[in-house]
Amino acid sequence: SSDVCSSDLNGIRIFRSLFKKGEYNFIKILSLSFGLAVGLVLIAKIYFELSYDNFYPEVERIYRVSSIYKDFSEENFFPYNRVSGGTVVCLKNEIPEIESATRYTYLIYQNDFFDDDRNRLNGTFLLADSCFFDVFGIEVTGGDPRTILSRPRYALVSQSVADKMGGDVIGKTIEFERYPGTIMTIGAVYADFPENSSIQADGLVSLSSIDAFMSDGSMNLVGNDRYFGFAKLYPNPDMSSVEEGIDRMCKKYLPQEELKKAGIDIKYEISPLSGSYAADTGVKRMNIIMALLAFALIITAILNYILIVISALVNKTRQIAVRKCYGASNMAIYKLALTESFVHLLLALLIGLTLILCFQGFIRRIVGVSVASLFVSSDIIWLLFVCMAIFLLIGLAVGYAYVRIPVASAMSNYHRNRRIWKLSLLAIQFVAIGFIGAFLLVISKQYDRMIHDNPGYQTENMAYATFDGITKDQCRTIHKALSAIPHVKQSGYYSVLPYHGCSGNNVFLPGDDRELFNIADLENISDNFFEMMQIPILQGRTFTSVTTESREIMVDRRFVETMKEMAGWDDNVVGKSIRITGHGDNNTPFTICGVYENIRLGSILYQDTRPSVAFYSPGGTWNILIELNETSPEVLSEIETSFKNLFPQRNVNIKVMQNDLFDIYSVLRNFRDAVLIGSIVILLISLIGLIGYLNDELNRRRKEIAIRKINGGTLKDILQIFMRDILWIALPAISLGIVIAAFVSSRWQEDFSEKQSFSWDIVTITLLGALLIIISLLNWKVYRESNVNPVEALKSE
């Protein structure tokens, strides 16, 4: 008998029985594959987030250097992940535990540059010092990176840029469109940074070339804190000694007396690079939510598989009982269940991986990472561990159900009521439906609120274009050409759009060295900027076009309120003087000519709450602001054609502000889409489980239904039998899921400046929507069963 059992317990017979009627193997495998496909992608994404910057050689020795500031208006120190240019150099001099230190700053973000043949390329370049590769250890070919990054007008490019330029690029040159006439010679090629790197650069320009692009603040110790600093420590460093070295450096190099007079205190800290990205509060929160989604998907798929097995057990009962009659032990039955589960899980994985490969473009858009990077960078052991846990959970649960089948059922029609098990499993799936449905509604409403929120300025029919390196005369030519286009209402210029992010400068009173606070600097704008952007003027006036050398500024209402608190000013600030750093002579005051209403700086995701100021530029800027009657493709194409006629060698694209806002919130949109996919998968899996449960119940109670029909029972009477059981489970389970969604959504929204409340309409829509789907499916199944001739059900009696 053991030979008979062992011959049965093999994969070949399991494969042959896949399409056996009544066991619903195809449904089990398909629902499991959906849950695994989405769940494993989410788990891989979580691991990808946790693996940020872990690929560097000896990463455990690399530390990030950050600034910690405090001014007299602040009670606590606040960290800033950048430092002044000379900070890491001084730290290296004072701390013997530092083997090497480096700093870099951005030169251009995604901007055009040209090769020797005037081929146009696009990329992001950094200004980096000579020790960059000593710290990060990225592979370099073609030359010594330390020497190259020490030479003015030299650069390195990534392997992907080198491939675009023809491969052999050593000795060739590049020229940035933003800095015409500034030629950089390529000295070497480095391996591309992977997608899980916090540093993303298409090229590195030697920091010694900085004077070709901007004023040289690479050795500043106070101000110009635009540099990212890193230090590589010797193995097994004494961190207490490192802390003492930081204090020693601050006392030795920082201008303590000047800082004290200004009411400022500066400190520094170093923290391990490995894990720093994952330690961010926002990243941790998103990882937790993705883990919850992955868990909900996978556990729903597992429970659905078990539920279908239990629901279909009536068709498997006699087969298992016969095996027991032939001497099959409980261990042999468990082996059967495990083999069956292994085959089903293997097929589900193959289908899931096929789905992932087929939709890898869509997956990249949703999670922001290519499928190749997502799984190659992930430790495959973790994914195998998850699959192993799923296999054991399914196999042991199914084996337990098989073992409990009595031998006597081989000789009789054995029908055991397992309603408690089935309803419990179904309840958990209903909890998942309630959670994912309510959470999806919150995300959708939050996204809709962000997209349609009023930031305090006009975005509709507003467009802009950037002309790097143009002269004042060229700027005037552009505006003259725009005025001749019928669809253009008016044009102006700006330095920074409110949602692009503003640099900071410090505010002082004339004759007082104390720093009051830091402002968000909108920098230079045209005289009609506020009119075009429809920003209300509360006091005074805007800039006038007749001004040729202006020491006037405009401030927002938040600036006025802050000055009332910090300097004792009253509401009327027009005509008052202040000093602001970063704009020429810091000792010459500016006069406030007007006050504008507060506008949102940044976005709802990352809002800048600092007061803002704006300056006037009589000669224009590189950035052209355009107000249109409409932003149709035809209108934009006409403007681009006009620009092409003016500058045949330039590649100028018109950008639309509202499209920018969609891009800003694309992370939230992608997250919403990911939750939507998870919701659909969970709903499908749960409905499959509900169908399996109803099939079993209808099969088990077929004779009861037949007798009720013969005795005059209507469809309504029969429906109530099943409705009572389902709703008794569904109502509290879905409600519990909604409560969990309310808690999770409140944690998810913690950093948003504008939050979508968890309102009663979300509860109502989720609850009624879920119940409507469940009741509709129940009606359909019961209606089909009630139309069966009762004689057919009673034949065996």
Short mmCIF file of N, CA, C and O in Angstrom, two decimals, residues 118-225:
data_model
loop_
_atom_site.label_atom_id
_atom_site.label_comp_id
_atom_site.label_asym_id
_atom_site.label_seq_id
_atom_site.Cartn_x
_atom_site.Cartn_y
_atom_site.Cartn_z
N ARG A 118 29.07 69.04 -32.29
CA ARG A 118 27.87 69.83 -32.02
C ARG A 118 26.62 68.97 -31.96
O ARG A 118 25.50 69.44 -32.21
N ASN A 119 26.79 67.70 -31.60
CA ASN A 119 25.63 66.85 -31.32
C ASN A 119 25.07 67.25 -29.96
O ASN A 119 25.83 67.42 -29.00
N ARG A 120 23.77 67.36 -29.88
CA ARG A 120 23.13 67.80 -28.64
C ARG A 120 22.82 66.60 -27.74
O ARG A 120 22.23 65.61 -28.17
N LEU A 121 23.24 66.69 -26.48
CA LEU A 121 22.92 65.67 -25.48
C LEU A 121 22.33 66.37 -24.26
O LEU A 121 22.35 67.60 -24.17
N ASN A 122 21.83 65.57 -23.33
CA ASN A 122 21.21 66.14 -22.14
C ASN A 122 21.67 65.37 -20.92
O ASN A 122 21.80 64.14 -20.97
N GLY A 123 21.92 66.08 -19.83
CA GLY A 123 22.35 65.37 -18.63
C GLY A 123 22.52 66.29 -17.44
O GLY A 123 22.39 67.51 -17.53
N THR A 124 22.80 65.66 -16.28
CA THR A 124 23.04 66.36 -15.02
C THR A 124 24.53 66.26 -14.68
O THR A 124 25.10 65.17 -14.71
N PHE A 125 25.14 67.40 -14.37
CA PHE A 125 26.57 67.44 -14.06
C PHE A 125 26.80 68.01 -12.66
O PHE A 125 26.08 68.90 -12.21
N LEU A 126 27.81 67.46 -12.01
CA LEU A 126 28.21 67.91 -10.68
C LEU A 126 29.59 68.56 -10.76
O LEU A 126 30.42 68.20 -11.60
N LEU A 127 29.84 69.48 -9.86
CA LEU A 127 31.19 69.97 -9.59
C LEU A 127 31.73 69.17 -8.42
O LEU A 127 31.16 69.22 -7.32
N ALA A 128 32.80 68.42 -8.63
CA ALA A 128 33.31 67.52 -7.59
C ALA A 128 34.81 67.76 -7.39
O ALA A 128 35.53 68.08 -8.34
N ASP A 129 35.26 67.57 -6.15
CA ASP A 129 36.69 67.77 -5.88
C ASP A 129 37.47 66.49 -6.18
O ASP A 129 36.91 65.45 -6.55
N SER A 130 38.77 66.57 -6.01
CA SER A 130 39.67 65.50 -6.46
C SER A 130 39.54 64.22 -5.65
O SER A 130 40.02 63.16 -6.10
N CYS A 131 38.94 64.26 -4.47
CA CYS A 131 38.85 63.07 -3.62
C CYS A 131 37.54 62.31 -3.79
O CYS A 131 37.27 61.39 -3.02
N PHE A 132 36.74 62.71 -4.77
CA PHE A 132 35.42 62.11 -4.94
C PHE A 132 35.50 60.59 -5.06
O PHE A 132 34.79 59.85 -4.37
N PHE A 133 36.36 60.09 -5.92
CA PHE A 133 36.45 58.65 -6.15
C PHE A 133 37.22 57.94 -5.04
O PHE A 133 37.08 56.73 -4.88
N ASP A 134 38.04 58.68 -4.28
CA ASP A 134 38.69 58.07 -3.12
C ASP A 134 37.65 57.66 -2.09
O ASP A 134 37.81 56.64 -1.40
N VAL A 135 36.59 58.44 -1.99
CA VAL A 135 35.53 58.15 -1.01
C VAL A 135 34.56 57.11 -1.54
O VAL A 135 34.24 56.13 -0.86
N PHE A 136 34.10 57.28 -2.77
CA PHE A 136 33.01 56.43 -3.27
C PHE A 136 33.48 55.19 -4.02
O PHE A 136 32.71 54.23 -4.16
N GLY A 137 34.69 55.16 -4.51
CA GLY A 137 35.24 53.95 -5.10
C GLY A 137 34.56 53.47 -6.36
O GLY A 137 34.62 52.28 -6.68
N ILE A 138 33.90 54.34 -7.10
CA ILE A 138 33.28 53.96 -8.37
C ILE A 138 34.36 53.63 -9.40
O ILE A 138 35.40 54.29 -9.47
N GLU A 139 34.11 52.63 -10.22
CA GLU A 139 35.09 52.20 -11.22
C GLU A 139 35.30 53.28 -12.28
O GLU A 139 34.34 53.87 -12.79
N VAL A 140 36.55 53.56 -12.60
CA VAL A 140 36.92 54.58 -13.58
C VAL A 140 37.86 53.97 -14.61
O VAL A 140 38.77 53.21 -14.26
N THR A 141 37.64 54.29 -15.88
CA THR A 141 38.54 53.82 -16.95
C THR A 141 39.05 55.02 -17.74
O THR A 141 38.34 56.01 -17.94
N GLY A 142 40.30 54.94 -18.17
CA GLY A 142 40.85 55.94 -19.07
C GLY A 142 41.75 56.97 -18.45
O GLY A 142 42.42 57.72 -19.15
N GLY A 143 41.83 57.05 -17.13
CA GLY A 143 42.69 58.06 -16.52
C GLY A 143 42.57 58.06 -15.01
O GLY A 143 41.71 57.38 -14.44
N ASP A 144 43.42 58.83 -14.37
CA ASP A 144 43.42 58.94 -12.91
C ASP A 144 42.40 60.00 -12.50
O ASP A 144 42.59 61.19 -12.80
N PRO A 145 41.30 59.62 -11.82
CA PRO A 145 40.25 60.60 -11.50
C PRO A 145 40.74 61.71 -10.57
O PRO A 145 40.28 62.85 -10.68
N ARG A 146 41.67 61.39 -9.66
CA ARG A 146 42.17 62.42 -8.75
C ARG A 146 42.88 63.53 -9.55
O ARG A 146 42.68 64.72 -9.29
N THR A 147 43.69 63.14 -10.51
CA THR A 147 44.40 64.12 -11.34
C THR A 147 43.43 64.92 -12.19
O THR A 147 43.54 66.15 -12.32
N ILE A 148 42.46 64.22 -12.79
CA ILE A 148 41.50 64.89 -13.67
C ILE A 148 40.67 65.91 -12.91
O ILE A 148 40.47 67.04 -13.38
N LEU A 149 40.21 65.54 -11.71
CA LEU A 149 39.37 66.45 -10.94
C LEU A 149 40.17 67.54 -10.24
O LEU A 149 39.61 68.38 -9.53
N SER A 150 41.49 67.51 -10.41
CA SER A 150 42.34 68.59 -9.90
C SER A 150 42.65 69.62 -10.97
O SER A 150 43.19 70.69 -10.67
N ARG A 151 42.35 69.31 -12.24
CA ARG A 151 42.71 70.18 -13.36
C ARG A 151 41.52 71.03 -13.80
O ARG A 151 40.42 70.50 -14.02
N PRO A 152 41.70 72.33 -13.91
CA PRO A 152 40.61 73.19 -14.41
C PRO A 152 40.21 72.79 -15.82
O PRO A 152 41.03 72.34 -16.62
N ARG A 153 38.92 72.93 -16.10
CA ARG A 153 38.33 72.66 -17.43
C ARG A 153 38.43 71.19 -17.83
O ARG A 153 38.50 70.89 -19.02
N TYR A 154 38.47 70.30 -16.85
CA TYR A 154 38.46 68.86 -17.14
C TYR A 154 37.23 68.23 -16.49
O TYR A 154 36.70 68.74 -15.51
N ALA A 155 36.80 67.11 -17.09
CA ALA A 155 35.59 66.44 -16.62
C ALA A 155 35.68 64.94 -16.86
O ALA A 155 36.51 64.46 -17.64
N LEU A 156 34.82 64.21 -16.17
CA LEU A 156 34.59 62.79 -16.43
C LEU A 156 33.13 62.64 -16.82
O LEU A 156 32.26 63.40 -16.35
N VAL A 157 32.82 61.66 -17.66
CA VAL A 157 31.44 61.38 -18.03
C VAL A 157 31.11 59.94 -17.70
O VAL A 157 32.00 59.08 -17.59
N SER A 158 29.83 59.66 -17.54
CA SER A 158 29.39 58.31 -17.25
C SER A 158 29.50 57.44 -18.48
O SER A 158 29.60 57.92 -19.61
N GLN A 159 29.46 56.12 -18.26
CA GLN A 159 29.57 55.18 -19.37
C GLN A 159 28.42 55.35 -20.35
O GLN A 159 28.61 55.25 -21.57
N SER A 160 27.22 55.63 -19.85
CA SER A 160 26.07 55.80 -20.75
C SER A 160 26.24 57.02 -21.64
O SER A 160 25.89 56.99 -22.83
N VAL A 161 26.79 58.13 -21.09
CA VAL A 161 27.05 59.31 -21.92
C VAL A 161 28.15 59.01 -22.93
O VAL A 161 28.06 59.40 -24.10
N ALA A 162 29.18 58.29 -22.49
CA ALA A 162 30.27 57.93 -23.41
C ALA A 162 29.74 57.10 -24.57
O ALA A 162 30.15 57.29 -25.73
N ASP A 163 28.83 56.17 -24.28
CA ASP A 163 28.25 55.34 -25.35
C ASP A 163 27.48 56.20 -26.35
O ASP A 163 27.54 55.97 -27.56
N LYS A 164 26.76 57.20 -25.84
CA LYS A 164 26.01 58.08 -26.74
C LYS A 164 26.94 58.92 -27.61
O LYS A 164 26.58 59.32 -28.72
N MET A 165 28.13 59.20 -27.08
CA MET A 165 29.09 60.02 -27.83
C MET A 165 29.99 59.19 -28.74
O MET A 165 30.91 59.72 -29.35
N GLY A 166 29.75 57.88 -28.81
CA GLY A 166 30.52 57.04 -29.72
C GLY A 166 31.47 56.08 -29.04
O GLY A 166 32.14 55.29 -29.71
N GLY A 167 31.57 56.13 -27.71
CA GLY A 167 32.39 55.17 -26.98
C GLY A 167 33.77 55.69 -26.61
O GLY A 167 34.11 55.79 -25.43
N ASP A 168 34.58 56.04 -27.58
CA ASP A 168 35.95 56.51 -27.32
C ASP A 168 35.91 58.03 -27.14
O ASP A 168 35.96 58.80 -28.11
N VAL A 169 35.82 58.48 -25.89
CA VAL A 169 35.60 59.91 -25.64
C VAL A 169 36.79 60.58 -24.95
O VAL A 169 36.76 61.80 -24.75
N ILE A 170 37.80 59.83 -24.56
CA ILE A 170 38.94 60.43 -23.86
C ILE A 170 39.60 61.48 -24.76
O ILE A 170 39.96 61.19 -25.90
N GLY A 171 39.74 62.69 -24.24
CA GLY A 171 40.33 63.78 -24.99
C GLY A 171 39.33 64.61 -25.76
O GLY A 171 39.67 65.71 -26.23
N LYS A 172 38.11 64.12 -25.91
CA LYS A 172 37.08 64.92 -26.57
C LYS A 172 36.57 66.01 -25.61
O LYS A 172 36.84 65.97 -24.41
N THR A 173 35.80 66.94 -26.13
CA THR A 173 35.33 68.06 -25.32
C THR A 173 33.81 68.14 -25.32
O THR A 173 33.14 67.60 -26.20
N ILE A 174 33.30 68.82 -24.32
CA ILE A 174 31.87 69.12 -24.23
C ILE A 174 31.70 70.59 -23.88
O ILE A 174 32.59 71.21 -23.27
N GLU A 175 30.56 71.14 -24.28
CA GLU A 175 30.24 72.54 -23.99
C GLU A 175 28.79 72.62 -23.53
O GLU A 175 27.89 72.09 -24.18
N PHE A 176 28.55 73.27 -22.39
CA PHE A 176 27.20 73.40 -21.85
C PHE A 176 26.50 74.58 -22.53
O PHE A 176 27.07 75.66 -22.67
N GLU A 177 25.25 74.34 -22.92
CA GLU A 177 24.49 75.41 -23.56
C GLU A 177 24.30 76.59 -22.62
O GLU A 177 24.28 77.75 -23.04
N ARG A 178 24.17 76.30 -21.34
CA ARG A 178 23.97 77.38 -20.36
C ARG A 178 25.21 78.25 -20.21
O ARG A 178 25.12 79.41 -19.83
N TYR A 179 26.37 77.69 -20.52
CA TYR A 179 27.63 78.43 -20.37
C TYR A 179 28.39 78.40 -21.69
O TYR A 179 29.39 77.70 -21.83
N PRO A 180 27.90 79.13 -22.69
CA PRO A 180 28.54 79.09 -24.02
C PRO A 180 29.99 79.56 -23.96
O PRO A 180 30.33 80.51 -23.26
N GLY A 181 30.85 78.84 -24.69
CA GLY A 181 32.26 79.18 -24.76
C GLY A 181 33.11 78.52 -23.69
O GLY A 181 34.34 78.57 -23.75
N THR A 182 32.47 77.88 -22.72
CA THR A 182 33.21 77.19 -21.66
C THR A 182 33.37 75.72 -22.07
O THR A 182 32.40 74.95 -22.04
N ILE A 183 34.57 75.33 -22.45
CA ILE A 183 34.84 74.00 -23.00
C ILE A 183 35.47 73.13 -21.91
O ILE A 183 36.42 73.53 -21.23
N MET A 184 34.95 71.91 -21.77
CA MET A 184 35.48 70.93 -20.82
C MET A 184 36.07 69.75 -21.57
O MET A 184 35.41 69.21 -22.49
N THR A 185 37.26 69.33 -21.20
CA THR A 185 37.91 68.17 -21.82
C THR A 185 37.62 66.92 -21.00
O THR A 185 37.77 66.92 -19.77
N ILE A 186 37.21 65.86 -21.68
CA ILE A 186 36.90 64.60 -21.00
C ILE A 186 38.19 63.84 -20.72
O ILE A 186 38.95 63.53 -21.65
N GLY A 187 38.45 63.55 -19.44
CA GLY A 187 39.68 62.86 -19.06
C GLY A 187 39.51 61.40 -18.75
O GLY A 187 40.48 60.63 -18.78
N ALA A 188 38.25 60.96 -18.43
CA ALA A 188 38.03 59.56 -18.08
C ALA A 188 36.53 59.27 -18.10
O ALA A 188 35.70 60.19 -18.22
N VAL A 189 36.22 57.99 -17.97
CA VAL A 189 34.83 57.53 -17.97
C VAL A 189 34.60 56.71 -16.70
O VAL A 189 35.44 55.87 -16.34
N TYR A 190 33.48 56.93 -16.02
CA TYR A 190 33.17 56.16 -14.81
C TYR A 190 31.89 55.34 -15.01
O TYR A 190 31.06 55.66 -15.87
N ALA A 191 31.77 54.28 -14.24
CA ALA A 191 30.60 53.42 -14.32
C ALA A 191 29.36 54.18 -13.84
O ALA A 191 29.43 54.94 -12.88
N ASP A 192 28.24 53.96 -14.52
CA ASP A 192 27.00 54.65 -14.14
C ASP A 192 26.61 54.33 -12.70
O ASP A 192 26.76 53.19 -12.25
N PHE A 193 26.09 55.33 -12.03
CA PHE A 193 25.52 55.09 -10.71
C PHE A 193 24.24 54.28 -10.88
O PHE A 193 23.42 54.58 -11.76
N PRO A 194 24.03 53.24 -10.09
CA PRO A 194 22.78 52.47 -10.21
C PRO A 194 21.58 53.29 -9.75
O PRO A 194 21.73 54.37 -9.17
N GLU A 195 20.39 52.74 -10.02
CA GLU A 195 19.17 53.48 -9.70
C GLU A 195 18.96 53.65 -8.21
O GLU A 195 18.26 54.58 -7.79
N ASN A 196 19.56 52.77 -7.39
CA ASN A 196 19.40 52.92 -5.94
C ASN A 196 20.56 53.71 -5.35
O ASN A 196 21.06 53.40 -4.27
N SER A 197 20.97 54.75 -6.06
CA SER A 197 22.01 55.65 -5.57
C SER A 197 21.41 57.02 -5.34
O SER A 197 20.64 57.53 -6.17
N SER A 198 21.76 57.65 -4.22
CA SER A 198 21.29 59.01 -3.95
C SER A 198 22.04 60.02 -4.81
O SER A 198 21.63 61.17 -4.92
N ILE A 199 23.17 59.60 -5.40
CA ILE A 199 23.91 60.45 -6.33
C ILE A 199 23.57 59.99 -7.75
O ILE A 199 23.77 58.82 -8.09
N GLN A 200 23.06 60.88 -8.54
CA GLN A 200 22.76 60.59 -9.94
C GLN A 200 23.41 61.67 -10.78
O GLN A 200 23.03 62.85 -10.70
N ALA A 201 24.41 61.32 -11.57
CA ALA A 201 25.13 62.32 -12.37
C ALA A 201 25.57 61.70 -13.68
O ALA A 201 26.07 60.57 -13.71
N ASP A 202 25.39 62.46 -14.76
CA ASP A 202 25.87 62.03 -16.07
C ASP A 202 27.30 62.47 -16.31
O ASP A 202 27.94 62.00 -17.26
N GLY A 203 27.79 63.37 -15.48
CA GLY A 203 29.16 63.82 -15.62
C GLY A 203 29.63 64.56 -14.37
O GLY A 203 28.83 65.06 -13.59
N LEU A 204 30.96 64.58 -14.18
CA LEU A 204 31.59 65.27 -13.06
C LEU A 204 32.60 66.27 -13.62
O LEU A 204 33.48 65.89 -14.39
N VAL A 205 32.46 67.52 -13.24
CA VAL A 205 33.38 68.57 -13.65
C VAL A 205 34.28 68.90 -12.47
O VAL A 205 33.83 68.92 -11.31
N SER A 206 35.56 69.14 -12.74
CA SER A 206 36.49 69.42 -11.65
C SER A 206 36.08 70.67 -10.90
O SER A 206 35.72 71.69 -11.50
N LEU A 207 36.11 70.59 -9.58
CA LEU A 207 35.73 71.73 -8.74
C LEU A 207 36.66 72.93 -8.97
O LEU A 207 36.26 74.07 -8.77
N SER A 208 37.86 72.65 -9.42
CA SER A 208 38.80 73.74 -9.72
C SER A 208 38.36 74.56 -10.92
O SER A 208 38.94 75.61 -11.21
N SER A 209 37.30 74.11 -11.62
CA SER A 209 36.75 74.87 -12.75
C SER A 209 35.61 75.79 -12.33
O SER A 209 34.98 76.42 -13.19
N ILE A 210 35.34 75.89 -11.05
CA ILE A 210 34.13 76.56 -10.58
C ILE A 210 34.05 78.01 -11.02
O ILE A 210 32.96 78.54 -11.29
N ASP A 211 35.20 78.69 -11.12
CA ASP A 211 35.16 80.11 -11.48
C ASP A 211 34.69 80.34 -12.91
O ASP A 211 34.36 81.47 -13.29
N ALA A 212 34.61 79.30 -13.73
CA ALA A 212 34.08 79.44 -15.09
C ALA A 212 32.55 79.47 -15.09
O ALA A 212 31.94 79.83 -16.11
N PHE A 213 31.94 79.11 -13.95
CA PHE A 213 30.49 79.00 -13.89
C PHE A 213 29.85 79.91 -12.84
O PHE A 213 28.73 80.36 -13.00
N MET A 214 30.55 80.16 -11.76
CA MET A 214 29.97 80.91 -10.65
C MET A 214 31.09 81.43 -9.76
O MET A 214 32.26 81.08 -9.96
N SER A 215 30.72 82.26 -8.79
CA SER A 215 31.74 82.73 -7.84
C SER A 215 32.23 81.56 -7.01
O SER A 215 31.47 80.65 -6.66
N ASP A 216 33.50 81.56 -6.71
CA ASP A 216 34.14 80.43 -6.03
C ASP A 216 33.91 80.52 -4.52
O ASP A 216 34.53 81.30 -3.82
N GLY A 217 33.00 79.69 -4.04
CA GLY A 217 32.76 79.60 -2.59
C GLY A 217 33.15 78.25 -2.06
O GLY A 217 32.66 77.81 -1.01
N SER A 218 34.05 77.56 -2.77
CA SER A 218 34.38 76.18 -2.42
C SER A 218 35.14 76.05 -1.12
O SER A 218 35.27 74.94 -0.59
N MET A 219 35.66 77.17 -0.58
CA MET A 219 36.36 77.10 0.71
C MET A 219 35.66 77.93 1.77
O MET A 219 36.22 78.18 2.84
N ASN A 220 34.44 78.37 1.48
CA ASN A 220 33.66 79.10 2.50
C ASN A 220 33.40 78.20 3.70
O ASN A 220 33.19 76.99 3.56
N LEU A 221 33.34 78.81 4.88
CA LEU A 221 32.96 78.09 6.09
C LEU A 221 31.60 78.52 6.61
O LEU A 221 30.98 77.82 7.40
N VAL A 222 31.14 79.69 6.17
CA VAL A 222 29.82 80.19 6.55
C VAL A 222 29.14 80.69 5.28
O VAL A 222 29.74 81.41 4.49
N GLY A 223 27.90 80.30 5.08
CA GLY A 223 27.18 80.71 3.89
C GLY A 223 27.53 79.85 2.69
O GLY A 223 28.41 78.98 2.74
N ASN A 224 26.79 80.05 1.60
CA ASN A 224 26.98 79.26 0.37
C ASN A 224 26.97 77.76 0.68
O ASN A 224 27.75 76.99 0.13
N ASP A 225 26.07 77.36 1.58
CA ASP A 225 26.02 75.96 2.01
C ASP A 225 25.22 75.13 1.01
O ASP A 225 24.14 74.63 1.30
#
